[in-house]
Short mmCIF file of C-alpha atoms in Angstrom, two decimals:
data_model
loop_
_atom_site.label_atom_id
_atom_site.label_comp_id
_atom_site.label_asym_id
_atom_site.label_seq_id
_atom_site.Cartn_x
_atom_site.Cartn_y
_atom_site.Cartn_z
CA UNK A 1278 -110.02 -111.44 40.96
CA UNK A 1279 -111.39 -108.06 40.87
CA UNK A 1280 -110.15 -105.62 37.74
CA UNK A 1281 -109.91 -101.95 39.37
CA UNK A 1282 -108.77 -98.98 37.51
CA UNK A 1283 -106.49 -96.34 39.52
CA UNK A 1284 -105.15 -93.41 38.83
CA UNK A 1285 -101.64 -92.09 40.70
CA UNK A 1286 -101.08 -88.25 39.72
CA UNK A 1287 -102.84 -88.13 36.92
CA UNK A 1288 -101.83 -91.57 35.01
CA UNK A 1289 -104.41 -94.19 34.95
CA UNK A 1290 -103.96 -97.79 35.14
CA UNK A 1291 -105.79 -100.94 35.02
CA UNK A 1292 -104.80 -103.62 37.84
CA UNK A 1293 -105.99 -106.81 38.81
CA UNK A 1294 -106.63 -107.19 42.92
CA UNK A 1295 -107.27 -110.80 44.31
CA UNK A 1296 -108.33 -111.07 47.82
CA UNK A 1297 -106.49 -113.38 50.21
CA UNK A 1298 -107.58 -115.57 52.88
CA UNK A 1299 -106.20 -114.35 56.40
CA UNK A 1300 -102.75 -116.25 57.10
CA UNK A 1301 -102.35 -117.33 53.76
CA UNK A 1302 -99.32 -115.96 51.78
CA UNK A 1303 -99.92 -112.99 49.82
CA UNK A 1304 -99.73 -113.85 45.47
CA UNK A 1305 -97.63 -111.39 43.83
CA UNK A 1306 -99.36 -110.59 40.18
CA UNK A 1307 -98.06 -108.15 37.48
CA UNK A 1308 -100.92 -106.22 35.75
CA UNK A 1309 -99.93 -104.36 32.25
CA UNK A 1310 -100.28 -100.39 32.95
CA UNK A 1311 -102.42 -98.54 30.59
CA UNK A 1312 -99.08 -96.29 30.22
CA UNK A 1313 -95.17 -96.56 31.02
CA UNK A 1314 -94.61 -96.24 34.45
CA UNK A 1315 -92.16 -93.25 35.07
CA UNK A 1316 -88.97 -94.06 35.98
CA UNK A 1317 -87.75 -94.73 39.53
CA UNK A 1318 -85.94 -91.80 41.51
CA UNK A 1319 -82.69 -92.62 42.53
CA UNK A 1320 -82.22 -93.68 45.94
CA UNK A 1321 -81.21 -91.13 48.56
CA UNK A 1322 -77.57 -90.73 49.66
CA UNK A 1323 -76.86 -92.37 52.90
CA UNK A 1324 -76.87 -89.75 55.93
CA UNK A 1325 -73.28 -89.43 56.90
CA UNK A 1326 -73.32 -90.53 60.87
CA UNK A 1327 -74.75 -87.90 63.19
CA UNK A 1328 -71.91 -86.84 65.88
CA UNK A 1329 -73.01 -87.80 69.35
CA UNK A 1330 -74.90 -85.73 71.69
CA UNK A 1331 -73.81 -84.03 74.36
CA UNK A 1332 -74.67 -86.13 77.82
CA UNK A 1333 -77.35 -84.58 79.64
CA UNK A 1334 -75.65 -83.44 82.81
CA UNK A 1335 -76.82 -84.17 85.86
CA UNK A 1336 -79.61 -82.42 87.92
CA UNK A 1337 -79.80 -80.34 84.79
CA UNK A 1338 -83.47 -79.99 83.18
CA UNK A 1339 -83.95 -81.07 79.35
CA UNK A 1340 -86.29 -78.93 77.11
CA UNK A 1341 -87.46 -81.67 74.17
CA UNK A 1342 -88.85 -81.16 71.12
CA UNK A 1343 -92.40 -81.51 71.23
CA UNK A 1344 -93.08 -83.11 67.68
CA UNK A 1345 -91.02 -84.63 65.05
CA UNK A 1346 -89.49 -82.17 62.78
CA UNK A 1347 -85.96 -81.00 61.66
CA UNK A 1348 -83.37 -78.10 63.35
CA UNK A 1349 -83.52 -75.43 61.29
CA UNK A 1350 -81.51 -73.34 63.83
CA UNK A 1351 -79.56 -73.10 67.36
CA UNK A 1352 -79.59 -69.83 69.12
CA UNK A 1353 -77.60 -70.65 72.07
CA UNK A 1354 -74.73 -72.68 73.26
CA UNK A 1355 -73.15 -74.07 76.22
CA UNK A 1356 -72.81 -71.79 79.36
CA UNK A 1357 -75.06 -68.96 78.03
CA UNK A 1358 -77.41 -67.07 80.09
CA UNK A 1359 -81.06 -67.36 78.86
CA UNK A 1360 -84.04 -65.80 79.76
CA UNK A 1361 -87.79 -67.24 80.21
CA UNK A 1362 -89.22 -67.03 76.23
CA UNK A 1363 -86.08 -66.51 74.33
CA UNK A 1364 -85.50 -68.87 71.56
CA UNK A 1365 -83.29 -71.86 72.17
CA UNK A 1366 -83.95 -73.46 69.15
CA UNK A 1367 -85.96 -73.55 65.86
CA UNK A 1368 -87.72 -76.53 64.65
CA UNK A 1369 -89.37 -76.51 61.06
CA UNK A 1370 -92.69 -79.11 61.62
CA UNK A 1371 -95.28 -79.51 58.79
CA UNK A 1372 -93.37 -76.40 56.95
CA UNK A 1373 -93.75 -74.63 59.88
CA UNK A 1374 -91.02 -72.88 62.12
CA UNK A 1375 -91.58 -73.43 65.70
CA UNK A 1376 -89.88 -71.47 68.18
CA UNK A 1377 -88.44 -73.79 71.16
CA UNK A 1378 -88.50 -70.79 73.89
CA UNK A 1379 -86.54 -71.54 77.57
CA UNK A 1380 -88.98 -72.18 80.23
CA UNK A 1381 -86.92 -70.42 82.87
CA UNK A 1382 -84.29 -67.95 83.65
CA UNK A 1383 -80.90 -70.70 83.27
CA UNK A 1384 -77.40 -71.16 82.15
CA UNK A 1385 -77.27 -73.59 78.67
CA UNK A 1386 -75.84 -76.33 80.44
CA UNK A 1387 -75.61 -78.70 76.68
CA UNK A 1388 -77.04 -78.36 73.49
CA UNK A 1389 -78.04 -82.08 72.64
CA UNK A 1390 -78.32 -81.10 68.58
CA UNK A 1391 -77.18 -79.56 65.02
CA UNK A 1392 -78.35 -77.47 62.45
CA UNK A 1393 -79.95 -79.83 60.08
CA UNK A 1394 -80.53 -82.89 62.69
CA UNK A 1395 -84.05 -84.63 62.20
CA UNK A 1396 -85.55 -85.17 65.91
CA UNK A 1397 -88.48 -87.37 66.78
CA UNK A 1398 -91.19 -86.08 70.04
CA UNK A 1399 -89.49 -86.11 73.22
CA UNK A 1400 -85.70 -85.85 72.05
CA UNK A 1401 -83.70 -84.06 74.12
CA UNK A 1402 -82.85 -80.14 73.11
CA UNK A 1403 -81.10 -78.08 75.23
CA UNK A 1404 -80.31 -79.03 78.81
CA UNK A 1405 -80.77 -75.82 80.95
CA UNK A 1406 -79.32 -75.57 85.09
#
C-alpha cells in the first residue's frame, strides 16, 4: 500500500493506492478525503434520437468532416448551386469555427446533417454532383 496525497482543483486528499499483480482482479478500497467531496452533477438528459440522414446519392461526391466537432451551421441545401470555396458548412472543433468550403463548382445534391449534430472524422457532410 502506498499513501499518496492528490489534489483535484484545488482540494487535497489523502488516498491509499495498492498495486496489483497483472490478471489479478482489481481491490476496490475507500480512503477518507481530507474534505467533503462536492456533490455529483446531475446526469445529462438523454439526446432525443437524431433524424436520419439523407442517403448519399449515387455517383454523387461526399465532402466529410475532417475532425470531430459539432454543426454550428448549414449554409446550403439540397439542389443549390455552389461555387469552389464557399461555405457549406460550419464546424466548431476545439472552440474553433471551421469553415467546410465546396471543393468544386456543383449542385448540393444532400445535406447529410443538422444544426447542432455532433460528427466524428470522416462523416459524411454534404454530397455535391
Amino acid at each position: 500500500m502506498k499513501n499518496l496525497k492528490i489534489t483535484v482543483n484545488g482540494t487535497a486528499y489523502d488516498v491509499q493506492v495498492e498495486e496489483v499483480a497483472a490478471g489479478a482482479a482489481p481491490v476496490v478500497a475507500s480512503a477518507p478525503a481530507a474534505k467533503p467531496a462536492a456533490p455529483a452533477a446531475a446526469p445529462a438528459p438523454a439526446a432525443a434520437p437524431a433524424p436520419a440522414a439523407a442517403p448519399v446519392p449515387a455517383g454523387a461526391e461526399t465532402v466529410n468532416s475532417p475532425m470531430p466537432g459539432t454543426i454550428v451551421s448549414v449554409n446550403v441545401s439540397a439542389g443549390q448551386n455552389v461555387k469552389k470555396g464557399d461555405v457549406l458548412v460550419v464546424l466548431e472543433a476545439m472552440k474553433m469555427e471551421n469553415e467546410i468550403m465546396a471543393p468544386r463548382d456543383a449542385v448540393v445534391a444532400g445535406v447529410q446533417v443538422n444544426k447542432g449534430d455532433s460528427v466524428d472524422s470522416g462523416t459524411p457532410l454534404v454530397s455535391l454532383q
